[in-house]
Amino acid sequence: MTEQAFPTPELTEQGASAADDLVEILQGLNRSPKALSPKFFYDDRGSRLFERITRLPEYYLTRTELDIMSANVGEIAELIGPQASLIEFGSGSSLKTRILLEHLDRLAAYVPVDISRDHLVAAAEALAAEFPHIEVLPVAADFTQPFDLPQPKIMPLRNIVYFPGSTIGNFSPDATLDLLRVMHHEAKEDGALLIGVDLKKDTASLERAYNDSAGVTAEFNLNLLRRLNREFDATFDVDNFEHRAIYRETPGRVEMHLVSLRAQDVSVGGETIHFDAGETIRTECSHKYTLDEFGAMAGRAGFAVHSVWTDPEELFSVQYCLRV
Ligand code: TRP
């Protein structure tokens, strides 16, 4: 008999206001310097390209974090204890999530939180089928704002917020502090944060990770322009732009840009946008931390770093932070 205890994940939707994407895009392109939100990367093709990035030899982040999780999941499970609720910020389609779901002791619930409803539901259904004994309670919400947690059938003994992938690095320092404070709120009394944080290292390794030799990251970045052409009535000639990734030691982040190779005018949603030759659109930042820097940031949000696991080369860290 293969009956499921929790057959269909029931979705909670919160504050799903359809923001005016075109207005946001035009604001970004009329700013100086120009910028576009990384949230527009992830259409179908963008999501597939990102999957490929995570398997590139130069992109050490995903495989290193996975190795750290595999090597230390026993200790992590010990610290978390039995009957926790695992609240993942992000939709949780990753192998790292599966490692936790396999090893944590009698989870009360697994709660993936993501703004992208379709991706969330698909990932939640897949995990619910793989882990029929775990109650999966997806929440469609913008996790940068406090949200209400669903009530699992089993009373959780504590909330563990999980935020893998060094996605924390994609937020500005101010936004990082705000987000850690939301996590602090959602962890509740006795809760904790388990987070993947990429570490500072030499410039060449960092730039290679975001500008691979196979050109997948370049295609991922340029796909943003293809998407604007398709969905927002834009006329970008993608051949007139080039991917660039640069690490800036101050403030300690990799920046991804799209560089205009010539002076040109592009129409977006009926508006004309001018580019000078060499002008760039900034599309993503990925902040890197030392262990001390991240510890200080977590401290300002009310967390104390309890345990840190790294790989032998100290490329990446997984950190367990207690709510204080
Ligand atoms: N958070 C990861 C990072 O900063 C994933 C990521 C976001 C990414 N945007 C990216 C990776 C663009 C490669 C290219 O590395």
mmCIF file of C-alpha atoms and ligand atoms in Angstrom:
data_model
loop_
_atom_site.group_PDB
_atom_site.id
_atom_site.type_symbol
_atom_site.label_atom_id
_atom_site.label_comp_id
_atom_site.label_asym_id
_atom_site.label_seq_id
_atom_site.Cartn_x
_atom_site.Cartn_y
_atom_site.Cartn_z
ATOM 1 C CA MET A 1 0.000 0.000 0.000
ATOM 2 C CA THR A 2 1.398 3.393 -0.971
ATOM 3 C CA GLU A 3 -1.148 5.725 0.496
ATOM 4 C CA GLN A 4 0.055 9.266 1.125
ATOM 5 C CA ALA A 5 -0.508 10.837 4.488
ATOM 6 C CA PHE A 6 -0.481 14.348 2.958
ATOM 7 C CA PRO A 7 -1.557 13.966 -0.699
ATOM 8 C CA THR A 8 -1.933 17.474 -2.134
ATOM 9 C CA PRO A 9 -0.010 20.436 -0.772
ATOM 10 C CA GLU A 10 -2.488 23.140 0.100
ATOM 11 C CA LEU A 11 -1.330 26.558 -1.051
ATOM 12 C CA THR A 12 -1.527 29.713 1.051
ATOM 13 C CA GLU A 13 -1.395 32.929 -1.021
ATOM 14 C CA GLN A 14 -0.530 36.263 0.514
ATOM 15 C CA GLY A 15 -0.188 39.786 -0.854
ATOM 16 C CA ALA A 16 0.089 38.565 -4.450
ATOM 17 C CA SER A 17 -0.328 42.070 -5.882
ATOM 18 C CA ALA A 18 0.558 42.016 -9.584
ATOM 19 C CA ALA A 19 3.137 44.806 -9.477
ATOM 20 C CA ASP A 20 3.389 46.803 -12.644
ATOM 21 C CA ASP A 21 6.445 45.194 -14.175
ATOM 22 C CA LEU A 22 6.671 47.496 -17.205
ATOM 23 C CA VAL A 23 6.628 50.606 -15.001
ATOM 24 C CA GLU A 24 9.427 49.092 -12.911
ATOM 25 C CA ILE A 25 11.444 48.172 -16.006
ATOM 26 C CA LEU A 26 11.122 51.675 -17.485
ATOM 27 C CA GLN A 27 12.075 53.287 -14.196
ATOM 28 C CA GLY A 28 15.223 51.152 -14.131
ATOM 29 C CA LEU A 29 16.143 51.989 -17.731
ATOM 30 C CA ASN A 30 15.574 55.725 -17.219
ATOM 31 C CA ARG A 31 17.821 55.787 -14.164
ATOM 32 C CA SER A 32 21.501 56.628 -14.352
ATOM 33 C CA PRO A 33 23.261 54.230 -14.101
ATOM 34 C CA LYS A 34 20.695 51.914 -15.673
ATOM 35 C CA ALA A 35 19.543 48.844 -13.733
ATOM 36 C CA LEU A 36 17.028 46.015 -14.115
ATOM 37 C CA SER A 37 15.678 43.787 -11.362
ATOM 38 C CA PRO A 38 17.153 40.256 -11.335
ATOM 39 C CA LYS A 39 13.618 38.940 -10.783
ATOM 40 C CA PHE A 40 13.094 39.234 -14.554
ATOM 41 C CA PHE A 41 15.792 36.611 -15.206
ATOM 42 C CA TYR A 42 13.581 33.689 -14.368
ATOM 43 C CA ASP A 43 11.253 32.995 -17.259
ATOM 44 C CA ASP A 44 11.270 29.350 -18.469
ATOM 45 C CA ARG A 45 14.458 29.696 -20.467
ATOM 46 C CA GLY A 46 16.117 31.745 -17.730
ATOM 47 C CA SER A 47 15.301 29.109 -15.125
ATOM 48 C CA ARG A 48 16.751 26.380 -17.364
ATOM 49 C CA LEU A 49 19.901 28.418 -18.019
ATOM 50 C CA PHE A 50 20.286 28.966 -14.296
ATOM 51 C CA GLU A 51 20.064 25.205 -13.700
ATOM 52 C CA ARG A 52 22.946 24.823 -16.153
ATOM 53 C CA ILE A 53 24.955 27.532 -14.348
ATOM 54 C CA THR A 54 24.737 25.537 -11.127
ATOM 55 C CA ARG A 55 26.494 22.615 -12.860
ATOM 56 C CA LEU A 56 29.307 24.618 -14.518
ATOM 57 C CA PRO A 57 32.880 23.824 -13.434
ATOM 58 C CA GLU A 58 33.574 27.502 -12.664
ATOM 59 C CA TYR A 59 30.411 27.923 -10.587
ATOM 60 C CA TYR A 60 31.733 26.381 -7.378
ATOM 61 C CA LEU A 61 28.849 27.597 -5.196
ATOM 62 C CA THR A 62 26.180 24.920 -5.710
ATOM 63 C CA ARG A 63 28.362 21.820 -5.583
ATOM 64 C CA THR A 64 30.402 23.157 -2.656
ATOM 65 C CA GLU A 65 27.295 23.928 -0.622
ATOM 66 C CA LEU A 66 25.896 20.496 -1.462
ATOM 67 C CA ASP A 67 29.132 18.841 -0.308
ATOM 68 C CA ILE A 68 29.076 20.831 2.934
ATOM 69 C CA MET A 69 25.465 19.799 3.556
ATOM 70 C CA SER A 70 26.138 16.108 2.837
ATOM 71 C CA ALA A 71 29.214 16.042 5.034
ATOM 72 C CA ASN A 72 27.515 17.703 8.014
ATOM 73 C CA VAL A 73 23.819 16.853 7.853
ATOM 74 C CA GLY A 74 24.107 14.540 10.870
ATOM 75 C CA GLU A 75 25.390 17.352 13.043
ATOM 76 C CA ILE A 76 22.846 19.766 11.554
ATOM 77 C CA ALA A 77 19.981 17.358 12.286
ATOM 78 C CA GLU A 78 21.289 16.964 15.828
ATOM 79 C CA LEU A 79 21.266 20.729 16.390
ATOM 80 C CA ILE A 80 17.804 21.175 14.911
ATOM 81 C CA GLY A 81 16.339 18.340 16.958
ATOM 82 C CA PRO A 82 13.023 16.533 16.435
ATOM 83 C CA GLN A 83 9.706 17.832 15.154
ATOM 84 C CA ALA A 84 10.829 21.165 13.731
ATOM 85 C CA SER A 85 9.061 23.096 11.005
ATOM 86 C CA LEU A 86 11.467 23.774 8.123
ATOM 87 C CA ILE A 87 10.611 27.087 6.450
ATOM 88 C CA GLU A 88 12.503 27.575 3.225
ATOM 89 C CA PHE A 89 12.776 31.081 1.771
ATOM 90 C CA GLY A 90 12.597 30.126 -1.914
ATOM 91 C CA SER A 91 10.716 27.334 -3.616
ATOM 92 C CA GLY A 92 13.014 24.479 -2.646
ATOM 93 C CA SER A 93 13.548 22.475 -5.784
ATOM 94 C CA SER A 94 17.149 21.838 -4.840
ATOM 95 C CA LEU A 95 19.072 18.763 -3.778
ATOM 96 C CA LYS A 96 20.117 20.553 -0.601
ATOM 97 C CA THR A 97 16.489 20.643 0.526
ATOM 98 C CA ARG A 98 16.155 16.919 -0.145
ATOM 99 C CA ILE A 99 19.198 16.210 2.024
ATOM 100 C CA LEU A 100 17.485 17.996 4.917
ATOM 101 C CA LEU A 101 14.099 16.362 4.347
ATOM 102 C CA GLU A 102 15.802 12.965 4.355
ATOM 103 C CA HIS A 103 17.750 13.519 7.556
ATOM 104 C CA LEU A 104 15.807 15.812 9.878
ATOM 105 C CA ASP A 105 14.105 13.971 12.697
ATOM 106 C CA ARG A 106 10.305 13.709 12.295
ATOM 107 C CA LEU A 107 9.721 17.112 10.689
ATOM 108 C CA ALA A 108 6.423 18.716 11.736
ATOM 109 C CA ALA A 109 6.175 20.428 8.332
ATOM 110 C CA TYR A 110 8.089 21.704 5.342
ATOM 111 C CA VAL A 111 7.017 25.221 4.330
ATOM 112 C CA PRO A 112 8.482 26.545 1.047
ATOM 113 C CA VAL A 113 7.845 30.277 0.523
ATOM 114 C CA ASP A 114 8.134 31.823 -2.921
ATOM 115 C CA ILE A 115 6.623 34.672 -4.904
ATOM 116 C CA SER A 116 6.475 32.599 -8.103
ATOM 117 C CA ARG A 117 3.292 30.605 -7.588
ATOM 118 C CA ASP A 118 3.650 28.120 -10.449
ATOM 119 C CA HIS A 119 7.237 27.181 -9.659
ATOM 120 C CA LEU A 120 6.302 26.864 -5.981
ATOM 121 C CA VAL A 121 3.337 24.560 -6.572
ATOM 122 C CA ALA A 122 5.321 22.300 -8.924
ATOM 123 C CA ALA A 123 8.241 22.020 -6.491
ATOM 124 C CA ALA A 124 5.912 21.440 -3.512
ATOM 125 C CA GLU A 125 4.008 18.683 -5.311
ATOM 126 C CA ALA A 126 7.220 16.916 -6.281
ATOM 127 C CA LEU A 127 8.523 17.027 -2.708
ATOM 128 C CA ALA A 128 5.177 15.949 -1.234
ATOM 129 C CA ALA A 129 5.230 12.893 -3.506
ATOM 130 C CA GLU A 130 8.812 12.043 -2.548
ATOM 131 C CA PHE A 131 8.274 12.583 1.173
ATOM 132 C CA PRO A 132 4.691 11.415 1.823
ATOM 133 C CA HIS A 133 5.204 11.377 5.594
ATOM 134 C CA ILE A 134 6.054 15.116 5.680
ATOM 135 C CA GLU A 135 3.327 17.742 5.578
ATOM 136 C CA VAL A 136 4.235 20.205 2.792
ATOM 137 C CA LEU A 137 2.609 23.630 3.202
ATOM 138 C CA PRO A 138 3.655 26.016 0.397
ATOM 139 C CA VAL A 139 3.139 29.756 0.915
ATOM 140 C CA ALA A 140 2.977 32.072 -2.120
ATOM 141 C CA ALA A 141 4.310 35.321 -0.697
ATOM 142 C CA ASP A 142 6.991 37.954 -1.117
ATOM 143 C CA PHE A 143 9.295 36.826 1.663
ATOM 144 C CA THR A 144 10.964 40.228 1.985
ATOM 145 C CA GLN A 145 7.836 41.236 3.951
ATOM 146 C CA PRO A 146 6.573 39.457 7.083
ATOM 147 C CA PHE A 147 3.984 36.785 6.188
ATOM 148 C CA ASP A 148 1.673 34.458 8.128
ATOM 149 C CA LEU A 149 2.770 30.868 8.596
ATOM 150 C CA PRO A 150 0.259 28.062 7.990
ATOM 151 C CA GLN A 151 -0.588 25.843 10.949
ATOM 152 C CA PRO A 152 0.786 22.302 10.531
ATOM 153 C CA LYS A 153 -1.266 19.376 11.802
ATOM 154 C CA ILE A 154 1.658 18.440 14.056
ATOM 155 C CA MET A 155 2.661 21.195 16.474
ATOM 156 C CA PRO A 156 6.261 22.254 15.612
ATOM 157 C CA LEU A 157 8.740 22.341 18.488
ATOM 158 C CA ARG A 158 10.713 25.056 16.703
ATOM 159 C CA ASN A 159 10.913 26.908 13.408
ATOM 160 C CA ILE A 160 14.029 26.588 11.286
ATOM 161 C CA VAL A 161 14.343 29.144 8.495
ATOM 162 C CA TYR A 162 16.388 27.713 5.609
ATOM 163 C CA PHE A 163 17.968 30.020 3.011
ATOM 164 C CA PRO A 164 20.465 28.186 0.794
ATOM 165 C CA GLY A 165 22.350 29.186 -2.347
ATOM 166 C CA SER A 166 23.910 32.375 -1.007
ATOM 167 C CA THR A 167 20.789 34.086 -2.285
ATOM 168 C CA ILE A 168 21.306 36.428 0.682
ATOM 169 C CA GLY A 169 24.203 37.845 -1.375
ATOM 170 C CA ASN A 170 21.801 39.071 -4.030
ATOM 171 C CA PHE A 171 20.363 41.646 -1.616
ATOM 172 C CA SER A 172 21.885 45.060 -0.882
ATOM 173 C CA PRO A 173 23.275 45.493 2.654
ATOM 174 C CA ASP A 174 20.150 47.393 3.776
ATOM 175 C CA ALA A 175 17.829 44.823 2.207
ATOM 176 C CA THR A 176 19.907 42.013 3.739
ATOM 177 C CA LEU A 177 19.364 43.394 7.205
ATOM 178 C CA ASP A 178 15.631 43.798 6.552
ATOM 179 C CA LEU A 179 15.410 40.240 5.223
ATOM 180 C CA LEU A 180 17.322 38.763 8.177
ATOM 181 C CA ARG A 181 14.870 40.587 10.436
ATOM 182 C CA VAL A 182 11.929 38.987 8.616
ATOM 183 C CA MET A 183 13.637 35.608 9.112
ATOM 184 C CA HIS A 184 14.135 36.422 12.778
ATOM 185 C CA HIS A 185 10.415 37.165 13.026
ATOM 186 C CA GLU A 186 9.382 33.952 11.231
ATOM 187 C CA ALA A 187 11.777 31.806 13.302
ATOM 188 C CA LYS A 188 9.783 32.789 16.427
ATOM 189 C CA GLU A 189 10.847 31.954 19.954
ATOM 190 C CA ASP A 190 13.560 29.240 20.080
ATOM 191 C CA GLY A 191 13.898 29.258 16.293
ATOM 192 C CA ALA A 192 17.044 29.301 14.183
ATOM 193 C CA LEU A 193 18.355 30.171 10.738
ATOM 194 C CA LEU A 194 20.290 27.765 8.502
ATOM 195 C CA ILE A 195 21.848 29.780 5.698
ATOM 196 C CA GLY A 196 24.308 29.329 2.823
ATOM 197 C CA VAL A 197 26.747 32.240 2.508
ATOM 198 C CA ASP A 198 29.408 32.572 -0.174
ATOM 199 C CA LEU A 199 32.779 33.741 1.102
ATOM 200 C CA LYS A 200 35.251 36.367 -0.100
ATOM 201 C CA LYS A 201 38.115 35.009 -2.184
ATOM 202 C CA ASP A 202 40.453 36.076 -4.969
ATOM 203 C CA THR A 203 38.982 38.239 -7.713
ATOM 204 C CA ALA A 204 39.840 35.865 -10.575
ATOM 205 C CA SER A 205 37.912 32.903 -9.077
ATOM 206 C CA LEU A 206 34.918 35.101 -8.332
ATOM 207 C CA GLU A 207 34.814 36.623 -11.801
ATOM 208 C CA ARG A 208 35.189 33.209 -13.452
ATOM 209 C CA ALA A 209 32.222 31.892 -11.484
ATOM 210 C CA TYR A 210 30.040 34.580 -13.066
ATOM 211 C CA ASN A 211 31.622 34.539 -16.533
ATOM 212 C CA ASP A 212 32.092 30.901 -17.487
ATOM 213 C CA SER A 213 34.044 29.745 -20.517
ATOM 214 C CA ALA A 214 31.011 28.028 -22.071
ATOM 215 C CA GLY A 215 29.129 31.347 -22.070
ATOM 216 C CA VAL A 216 26.104 30.048 -20.162
ATOM 217 C CA THR A 217 26.094 32.930 -17.687
ATOM 218 C CA ALA A 218 26.405 35.379 -20.581
ATOM 219 C CA GLU A 219 23.382 33.775 -22.252
ATOM 220 C CA PHE A 220 21.500 33.856 -18.928
ATOM 221 C CA ASN A 221 22.181 37.581 -18.592
ATOM 222 C CA LEU A 222 21.344 38.383 -22.240
ATOM 223 C CA ASN A 223 18.137 36.338 -21.951
ATOM 224 C CA LEU A 224 16.771 39.247 -19.926
ATOM 225 C CA LEU A 225 16.791 41.365 -23.098
ATOM 226 C CA ARG A 226 15.143 38.587 -25.129
ATOM 227 C CA ARG A 227 12.454 38.423 -22.502
ATOM 228 C CA LEU A 228 11.875 42.187 -22.644
ATOM 229 C CA ASN A 229 11.516 41.866 -26.423
ATOM 230 C CA ARG A 230 8.958 39.093 -26.068
ATOM 231 C CA GLU A 231 6.931 40.218 -23.095
ATOM 232 C CA PHE A 232 7.363 43.979 -22.868
ATOM 233 C CA ASP A 233 7.288 45.092 -26.496
ATOM 234 C CA ALA A 234 11.004 45.922 -26.617
ATOM 235 C CA THR A 235 13.350 46.047 -29.632
ATOM 236 C CA PHE A 236 16.741 45.074 -28.171
ATOM 237 C CA ASP A 237 19.216 43.730 -30.727
ATOM 238 C CA VAL A 238 20.876 41.210 -28.432
ATOM 239 C CA ASP A 239 24.029 41.193 -30.612
ATOM 240 C CA ASN A 240 24.547 44.843 -29.657
ATOM 241 C CA PHE A 241 25.023 43.959 -25.978
ATOM 242 C CA GLU A 242 27.616 41.972 -24.077
ATOM 243 C CA HIS A 243 27.721 40.241 -20.685
ATOM 244 C CA ARG A 244 30.237 41.521 -18.133
ATOM 245 C CA ALA A 245 30.905 40.333 -14.569
ATOM 246 C CA ILE A 246 33.202 42.342 -12.311
ATOM 247 C CA TYR A 247 34.171 41.897 -8.685
ATOM 248 C CA ARG A 248 34.452 45.136 -6.703
ATOM 249 C CA GLU A 249 36.474 44.635 -3.544
ATOM 250 C CA THR A 250 34.616 47.559 -2.062
ATOM 251 C CA PRO A 251 31.765 46.895 -1.333
ATOM 252 C CA GLY A 252 32.700 43.212 -1.835
ATOM 253 C CA ARG A 253 30.373 42.091 -4.568
ATOM 254 C CA VAL A 254 30.254 40.627 -8.047
ATOM 255 C CA GLU A 255 28.233 42.841 -10.369
ATOM 256 C CA MET A 256 26.674 41.558 -13.570
ATOM 257 C CA HIS A 257 26.155 44.069 -16.348
ATOM 258 C CA LEU A 258 24.903 44.186 -19.922
ATOM 259 C CA VAL A 259 27.188 46.510 -21.882
ATOM 260 C CA SER A 260 25.914 48.440 -24.897
ATOM 261 C CA LEU A 261 28.481 47.857 -27.666
ATOM 262 C CA ARG A 262 27.486 51.013 -29.541
ATOM 263 C CA ALA A 263 25.408 54.141 -29.210
ATOM 264 C CA GLN A 264 21.839 53.032 -29.874
ATOM 265 C CA ASP A 265 18.165 53.713 -29.271
ATOM 266 C CA VAL A 266 15.885 50.900 -28.130
ATOM 267 C CA SER A 267 12.131 51.039 -27.788
ATOM 268 C CA VAL A 268 10.609 49.495 -24.654
ATOM 269 C CA GLY A 269 6.837 49.439 -24.189
ATOM 270 C CA GLY A 270 6.549 52.369 -26.637
ATOM 271 C CA GLU A 271 9.206 54.481 -24.918
ATOM 272 C CA THR A 272 12.608 55.220 -26.481
ATOM 273 C CA ILE A 273 15.639 54.450 -24.330
ATOM 274 C CA HIS A 274 19.040 55.787 -25.415
ATOM 275 C CA PHE A 275 22.314 53.957 -24.754
ATOM 276 C CA ASP A 276 25.755 55.526 -25.127
ATOM 277 C CA ALA A 277 28.514 53.256 -26.415
ATOM 278 C CA GLY A 278 29.884 51.378 -23.380
ATOM 279 C CA GLU A 279 26.936 52.288 -21.165
ATOM 280 C CA THR A 280 25.776 49.384 -19.000
ATOM 281 C CA ILE A 281 22.616 48.018 -17.414
ATOM 282 C CA ARG A 282 23.339 46.473 -14.023
ATOM 283 C CA THR A 283 21.295 43.292 -13.680
ATOM 284 C CA GLU A 284 22.519 41.533 -10.531
ATOM 285 C CA CYS A 285 24.816 41.891 -7.540
ATOM 286 C CA SER A 286 26.199 38.999 -5.534
ATOM 287 C CA HIS A 287 27.702 40.151 -2.242
ATOM 288 C CA LYS A 288 30.488 38.098 -0.666
ATOM 289 C CA TYR A 289 31.255 37.990 3.043
ATOM 290 C CA THR A 290 34.005 37.074 5.433
ATOM 291 C CA LEU A 291 32.781 34.967 8.359
ATOM 292 C CA ASP A 292 33.191 38.007 10.623
ATOM 293 C CA GLU A 293 31.250 40.280 8.298
ATOM 294 C CA PHE A 294 28.323 37.885 8.075
ATOM 295 C CA GLY A 295 28.376 37.269 11.811
ATOM 296 C CA ALA A 296 28.122 41.001 12.449
ATOM 297 C CA MET A 297 25.221 41.349 10.005
ATOM 298 C CA ALA A 298 23.355 38.409 11.568
ATOM 299 C CA GLY A 299 23.989 39.918 14.997
ATOM 300 C CA ARG A 300 22.327 43.179 13.996
ATOM 301 C CA ALA A 301 19.215 41.193 13.059
ATOM 302 C CA GLY A 302 19.117 39.385 16.403
ATOM 303 C CA PHE A 303 20.896 36.148 15.497
ATOM 304 C CA ALA A 304 24.027 34.640 17.043
ATOM 305 C CA VAL A 305 26.086 32.369 14.790
ATOM 306 C CA HIS A 306 26.244 29.023 16.614
ATOM 307 C CA SER A 307 28.016 26.768 14.063
ATOM 308 C CA VAL A 308 29.755 27.332 10.749
ATOM 309 C CA TRP A 309 30.631 24.582 8.267
ATOM 310 C CA THR A 310 32.915 25.209 5.307
ATOM 311 C CA ASP A 311 34.720 23.206 2.626
ATOM 312 C CA PRO A 312 38.490 22.612 2.966
ATOM 313 C CA GLU A 313 39.288 25.575 0.698
ATOM 314 C CA GLU A 314 36.840 27.836 2.583
ATOM 315 C CA LEU A 315 35.071 28.821 -0.602
ATOM 316 C CA PHE A 316 31.567 28.651 0.878
ATOM 317 C CA SER A 317 29.880 28.466 4.277
ATOM 318 C CA VAL A 318 26.739 27.031 5.792
ATOM 319 C CA GLN A 319 25.861 28.774 9.041
ATOM 320 C CA TYR A 320 23.486 27.884 11.846
ATOM 321 C CA CYS A 321 22.311 31.009 13.657
ATOM 322 C CA LEU A 322 20.284 30.976 16.843
ATOM 323 C CA ARG A 323 17.626 33.556 17.512
ATOM 324 C CA VAL A 324 18.636 35.589 20.549
HETATM 325 N N1 TRP B 1 22.662 33.593 -5.371
HETATM 326 C C1 TRP B 1 23.496 33.004 -6.391
HETATM 327 C C2 TRP B 1 24.701 33.862 -6.671
HETATM 328 O O1 TRP B 1 24.694 35.030 -6.403
HETATM 329 C C3 TRP B 1 22.710 32.671 -7.612
HETATM 330 C C4 TRP B 1 22.595 33.674 -8.723
HETATM 331 C C5 TRP B 1 21.752 34.687 -8.822
HETATM 332 C C6 TRP B 1 23.366 33.679 -9.926
HETATM 333 N N2 TRP B 1 21.920 35.312 -10.021
HETATM 334 C C7 TRP B 1 22.911 34.714 -10.706
HETATM 335 C C8 TRP B 1 24.386 32.885 -10.399
HETATM 336 C C9 TRP B 1 23.448 34.981 -11.935
HETATM 337 C C10 TRP B 1 24.936 33.143 -11.630
HETATM 338 C C11 TRP B 1 24.486 34.188 -12.409
HETATM 339 O O2 TRP B 1 25.690 33.351 -7.150
#
